Amino acid sequence: MNEVEAQARKAAKGADYSWGEAEDIGKAVRWLCKRGVNGCEHLAQLLLAKPDPKNCPIRLGILILDNAKNLGDTLTSFGSVAEPALVIPFAAFASAQIERPLAIQAGKCSVIVSESAFEITGEPMRNKSVIEVKATAKSPKLMTSVSRASPQRETWETLDKFAHRTYAPATEESRMLGAGAGISDND
């Protein structure tokens, strides 16, 4: 899971998210993967789609997290959200702050989420779903934790492509200053 979190963080930074947002994205993708959801695929699709910031599940998730104390029993509605499954971990983090589960409605999909568990009923979350969030008294069923993520090769390559945007290019000057093997590669 450490590798998934690090790769997600670098890919997010390579897609022009701030370092703070990239840190949150890494944690969110790890949270999903640990619960058996292919968070890497959701992130790769998001980065390829380059959604408008107002439709971004990351920015929405951070907004929910930053305003967790204001979430009550009344629905708070958010517009059409790309890759809405990426909102779930942020709702879990917010749930931990307010010490109450949160209910998320995305089309015909209902999610109850707490700090460590979530329960999905109805149809799968669809891209561009309207998201509604509120605090709830209902607790999700506890889930077993997955110890290893298994993203598809194409998904990992997509994340890797974005991550490579964060790497400094190799130059003669950097090699002379000690980067890599320098001027002599004798191992």
mmCIF file of C-alpha atoms in Angstrom:
data_model
loop_
_atom_site.group_PDB
_atom_site.id
_atom_site.type_symbol
_atom_site.label_atom_id
_atom_site.label_comp_id
_atom_site.label_asym_id
_atom_site.label_seq_id
_atom_site.Cartn_x
_atom_site.Cartn_y
_atom_site.Cartn_z
ATOM 1 C CA MET A 1 0.000 0.000 0.000
ATOM 2 C CA ASN A 2 2.953 2.343 0.556
ATOM 3 C CA GLU A 3 3.901 2.091 -3.112
ATOM 4 C CA VAL A 4 0.327 2.829 -4.204
ATOM 5 C CA GLU A 5 0.161 5.898 -1.968
ATOM 6 C CA ALA A 6 3.531 7.193 -3.204
ATOM 7 C CA GLN A 7 2.680 6.595 -6.865
ATOM 8 C CA ALA A 8 -0.727 8.276 -6.498
ATOM 9 C CA ARG A 9 0.894 11.252 -4.777
ATOM 10 C CA LYS A 10 3.534 11.674 -7.512
ATOM 11 C CA ALA A 11 0.978 11.199 -10.298
ATOM 12 C CA ALA A 12 -1.304 13.822 -8.752
ATOM 13 C CA LYS A 13 1.577 16.276 -8.480
ATOM 14 C CA GLY A 14 2.489 15.518 -12.099
ATOM 15 C CA ALA A 15 -1.097 16.411 -13.030
ATOM 16 C CA ASP A 16 -0.647 19.871 -11.451
ATOM 17 C CA TYR A 17 -2.310 19.327 -8.088
ATOM 18 C CA SER A 18 -0.546 21.140 -5.243
ATOM 19 C CA TRP A 19 1.712 19.092 -2.959
ATOM 20 C CA GLY A 20 -0.906 19.302 -0.200
ATOM 21 C CA GLU A 21 -3.629 18.048 -2.534
ATOM 22 C CA ALA A 22 -1.274 15.345 -3.831
ATOM 23 C CA GLU A 23 -0.658 14.157 -0.252
ATOM 24 C CA ASP A 24 -4.406 13.931 0.325
ATOM 25 C CA ILE A 25 -4.883 12.096 -2.989
ATOM 26 C CA GLY A 26 -2.242 9.537 -2.053
ATOM 27 C CA LYS A 27 -3.987 8.861 1.263
ATOM 28 C CA ALA A 28 -7.395 8.666 -0.429
ATOM 29 C CA VAL A 29 -6.237 6.177 -3.075
ATOM 30 C CA ARG A 30 -4.575 4.066 -0.392
ATOM 31 C CA TRP A 31 -7.783 4.145 1.704
ATOM 32 C CA LEU A 32 -9.815 2.886 -1.254
ATOM 33 C CA CYS A 33 -7.316 0.176 -2.202
ATOM 34 C CA LYS A 34 -7.111 -1.036 1.386
ATOM 35 C CA ARG A 35 -10.867 -1.599 1.241
ATOM 36 C CA GLY A 36 -10.770 -3.502 -2.034
ATOM 37 C CA VAL A 37 -11.733 -0.630 -4.349
ATOM 38 C CA ASN A 38 -9.462 0.047 -7.322
ATOM 39 C CA GLY A 39 -8.496 3.573 -6.276
ATOM 40 C CA CYS A 40 -5.632 3.591 -8.794
ATOM 41 C CA GLU A 41 -8.078 3.149 -11.681
ATOM 42 C CA HIS A 42 -10.343 5.928 -10.413
ATOM 43 C CA LEU A 43 -7.354 8.273 -10.080
ATOM 44 C CA ALA A 44 -5.964 7.374 -13.519
ATOM 45 C CA GLN A 45 -9.346 8.057 -15.131
ATOM 46 C CA LEU A 46 -9.600 11.369 -13.279
ATOM 47 C CA LEU A 47 -6.122 12.506 -14.351
ATOM 48 C CA LEU A 48 -6.809 11.586 -17.977
ATOM 49 C CA ALA A 49 -10.164 13.398 -17.949
ATOM 50 C CA LYS A 50 -8.743 16.658 -16.516
ATOM 51 C CA PRO A 51 -12.113 17.749 -15.085
ATOM 52 C CA ASP A 52 -13.121 21.312 -14.453
ATOM 53 C CA PRO A 53 -12.119 22.194 -10.845
ATOM 54 C CA LYS A 54 -15.784 22.584 -9.871
ATOM 55 C CA ASN A 55 -16.367 18.922 -10.901
ATOM 56 C CA CYS A 56 -13.199 17.574 -9.287
ATOM 57 C CA PRO A 57 -13.808 14.907 -6.606
ATOM 58 C CA ILE A 58 -10.510 15.780 -4.941
ATOM 59 C CA ARG A 59 -11.403 19.423 -4.455
ATOM 60 C CA LEU A 60 -14.896 18.388 -3.345
ATOM 61 C CA GLY A 61 -13.418 15.864 -0.916
ATOM 62 C CA ILE A 62 -11.072 18.465 0.543
ATOM 63 C CA LEU A 63 -14.027 20.873 0.850
ATOM 64 C CA ILE A 64 -16.015 18.222 2.745
ATOM 65 C CA LEU A 65 -13.031 17.517 4.965
ATOM 66 C CA ASP A 66 -12.363 21.201 5.662
ATOM 67 C CA ASN A 67 -16.040 21.791 6.501
ATOM 68 C CA ALA A 68 -16.744 18.543 8.352
ATOM 69 C CA LYS A 69 -17.910 20.343 11.489
ATOM 70 C CA ASN A 70 -20.637 22.041 9.422
ATOM 71 C CA LEU A 71 -22.068 18.800 8.022
ATOM 72 C CA GLY A 72 -25.341 18.099 9.734
ATOM 73 C CA ASP A 73 -28.445 16.050 9.157
ATOM 74 C CA THR A 74 -29.428 18.214 6.173
ATOM 75 C CA LEU A 75 -28.216 17.196 2.733
ATOM 76 C CA THR A 76 -25.426 19.265 1.245
ATOM 77 C CA SER A 77 -25.517 18.919 -2.530
ATOM 78 C CA PHE A 78 -22.619 19.206 -4.961
ATOM 79 C CA GLY A 79 -22.846 19.404 -8.757
ATOM 80 C CA SER A 80 -21.845 16.852 -11.343
ATOM 81 C CA VAL A 81 -18.682 15.153 -10.014
ATOM 82 C CA ALA A 82 -16.116 13.247 -12.074
ATOM 83 C CA GLU A 83 -15.003 9.878 -10.610
ATOM 84 C CA PRO A 84 -17.239 10.258 -7.522
ATOM 85 C CA ALA A 85 -15.774 7.186 -5.774
ATOM 86 C CA LEU A 86 -12.752 9.361 -4.953
ATOM 87 C CA VAL A 87 -14.986 11.390 -2.607
ATOM 88 C CA ILE A 88 -15.548 8.381 -0.303
ATOM 89 C CA PRO A 89 -12.173 8.458 1.524
ATOM 90 C CA PHE A 90 -12.487 12.177 2.202
ATOM 91 C CA ALA A 91 -15.930 11.550 3.684
ATOM 92 C CA ALA A 92 -14.323 8.849 5.854
ATOM 93 C CA PHE A 93 -11.673 11.316 7.053
ATOM 94 C CA ALA A 94 -14.420 13.880 7.772
ATOM 95 C CA SER A 95 -16.422 11.228 9.612
ATOM 96 C CA ALA A 96 -13.461 10.688 11.917
ATOM 97 C CA GLN A 97 -13.364 14.428 12.672
ATOM 98 C CA ILE A 98 -17.043 14.666 13.624
ATOM 99 C CA GLU A 99 -17.191 11.163 15.124
ATOM 100 C CA ARG A 100 -20.316 10.319 13.104
ATOM 101 C CA PRO A 101 -20.854 8.318 9.933
ATOM 102 C CA LEU A 102 -21.693 10.194 6.750
ATOM 103 C CA ALA A 103 -24.232 9.267 4.092
ATOM 104 C CA ILE A 104 -23.378 9.937 0.466
ATOM 105 C CA GLN A 105 -25.948 9.752 -2.310
ATOM 106 C CA ALA A 106 -24.660 9.647 -5.902
ATOM 107 C CA GLY A 107 -27.472 8.954 -8.336
ATOM 108 C CA LYS A 108 -28.896 5.546 -7.431
ATOM 109 C CA CYS A 109 -25.878 4.675 -5.303
ATOM 110 C CA SER A 110 -25.977 5.105 -1.526
ATOM 111 C CA VAL A 111 -22.846 4.997 0.618
ATOM 112 C CA ILE A 112 -22.572 5.028 4.396
ATOM 113 C CA VAL A 113 -19.010 5.736 5.488
ATOM 114 C CA SER A 114 -17.132 5.961 8.773
ATOM 115 C CA GLU A 115 -13.435 6.307 9.522
ATOM 116 C CA SER A 116 -12.666 2.648 8.895
ATOM 117 C CA ALA A 117 -15.576 1.190 6.938
ATOM 118 C CA PHE A 118 -18.078 1.886 4.223
ATOM 119 C CA GLU A 119 -21.135 0.219 2.784
ATOM 120 C CA ILE A 120 -22.442 0.675 -0.754
ATOM 121 C CA THR A 121 -25.989 -0.146 -1.836
ATOM 122 C CA GLY A 122 -27.821 0.395 -5.097
ATOM 123 C CA GLU A 123 -26.227 0.843 -8.488
ATOM 124 C CA PRO A 124 -22.510 1.571 -8.976
ATOM 125 C CA MET A 125 -21.447 5.221 -8.790
ATOM 126 C CA ARG A 126 -21.543 6.798 -12.192
ATOM 127 C CA ASN A 127 -19.168 9.414 -13.550
ATOM 128 C CA LYS A 128 -20.614 12.927 -13.428
ATOM 129 C CA SER A 129 -23.004 12.076 -10.570
ATOM 130 C CA VAL A 130 -24.534 14.746 -8.376
ATOM 131 C CA ILE A 131 -23.233 14.107 -4.846
ATOM 132 C CA GLU A 132 -25.260 14.705 -1.696
ATOM 133 C CA VAL A 133 -23.666 14.365 1.747
ATOM 134 C CA LYS A 134 -25.077 14.448 5.278
ATOM 135 C CA ALA A 135 -24.301 13.100 8.728
ATOM 136 C CA THR A 136 -26.221 9.984 9.701
ATOM 137 C CA ALA A 137 -26.812 7.757 12.721
ATOM 138 C CA LYS A 138 -26.571 4.573 10.625
ATOM 139 C CA SER A 139 -23.221 2.765 10.856
ATOM 140 C CA PRO A 140 -21.655 0.932 7.927
ATOM 141 C CA LYS A 141 -20.851 -2.763 8.151
ATOM 142 C CA LEU A 142 -17.249 -3.411 9.122
ATOM 143 C CA MET A 143 -15.164 -4.569 6.189
ATOM 144 C CA THR A 144 -12.137 -6.760 5.992
ATOM 145 C CA SER A 145 -8.961 -4.989 5.042
ATOM 146 C CA VAL A 146 -6.951 -5.847 1.930
ATOM 147 C CA SER A 147 -3.187 -5.909 2.416
ATOM 148 C CA ARG A 148 -2.151 -5.650 -1.234
ATOM 149 C CA ALA A 149 -3.427 -3.564 -4.136
ATOM 150 C CA SER A 150 -3.418 -5.050 -7.642
ATOM 151 C CA PRO A 151 -3.837 -2.250 -10.186
ATOM 152 C CA GLN A 152 -3.956 -3.184 -13.867
ATOM 153 C CA ARG A 153 -0.710 -2.674 -15.806
ATOM 154 C CA GLU A 154 -2.284 0.035 -18.010
ATOM 155 C CA THR A 155 -3.536 1.880 -14.938
ATOM 156 C CA TRP A 156 -0.098 1.792 -13.310
ATOM 157 C CA GLU A 157 1.519 2.987 -16.551
ATOM 158 C CA THR A 158 -0.911 5.917 -16.700
ATOM 159 C CA LEU A 159 -0.039 6.910 -13.133
ATOM 160 C CA ASP A 160 3.641 6.439 -13.941
ATOM 161 C CA LYS A 161 3.329 8.749 -16.953
ATOM 162 C CA PHE A 162 1.968 11.511 -14.725
ATOM 163 C CA ALA A 163 4.538 10.777 -11.989
ATOM 164 C CA HIS A 164 7.406 11.166 -14.486
ATOM 165 C CA ARG A 165 6.411 14.798 -14.941
ATOM 166 C CA THR A 166 7.769 15.451 -11.446
ATOM 167 C CA TYR A 167 11.258 14.138 -12.177
ATOM 168 C CA ALA A 168 14.117 16.475 -13.024
ATOM 169 C CA PRO A 169 15.701 15.708 -16.386
ATOM 170 C CA ALA A 170 19.203 14.256 -16.339
ATOM 171 C CA THR A 171 21.827 16.771 -17.446
ATOM 172 C CA GLU A 172 25.602 16.691 -17.709
ATOM 173 C CA GLU A 173 25.746 19.306 -14.929
ATOM 174 C CA SER A 174 23.625 17.197 -12.561
ATOM 175 C CA ARG A 175 25.810 14.143 -13.213
ATOM 176 C CA MET A 176 28.968 16.160 -12.509
ATOM 177 C CA LEU A 177 27.418 17.250 -9.194
ATOM 178 C CA GLY A 178 26.906 13.619 -8.176
ATOM 179 C CA ALA A 179 23.477 12.654 -9.480
ATOM 180 C CA GLY A 180 23.284 9.116 -10.763
ATOM 181 C CA ALA A 181 26.612 7.448 -11.426
ATOM 182 C CA GLY A 182 28.388 10.708 -12.263
ATOM 183 C CA ILE A 183 30.899 10.513 -15.104
ATOM 184 C CA SER A 184 31.999 6.965 -14.284
ATOM 185 C CA ASP A 185 29.556 4.097 -14.189
ATOM 186 C CA ASN A 186 31.793 1.264 -13.094
ATOM 187 C CA ASP A 187 29.506 -1.058 -11.175
#
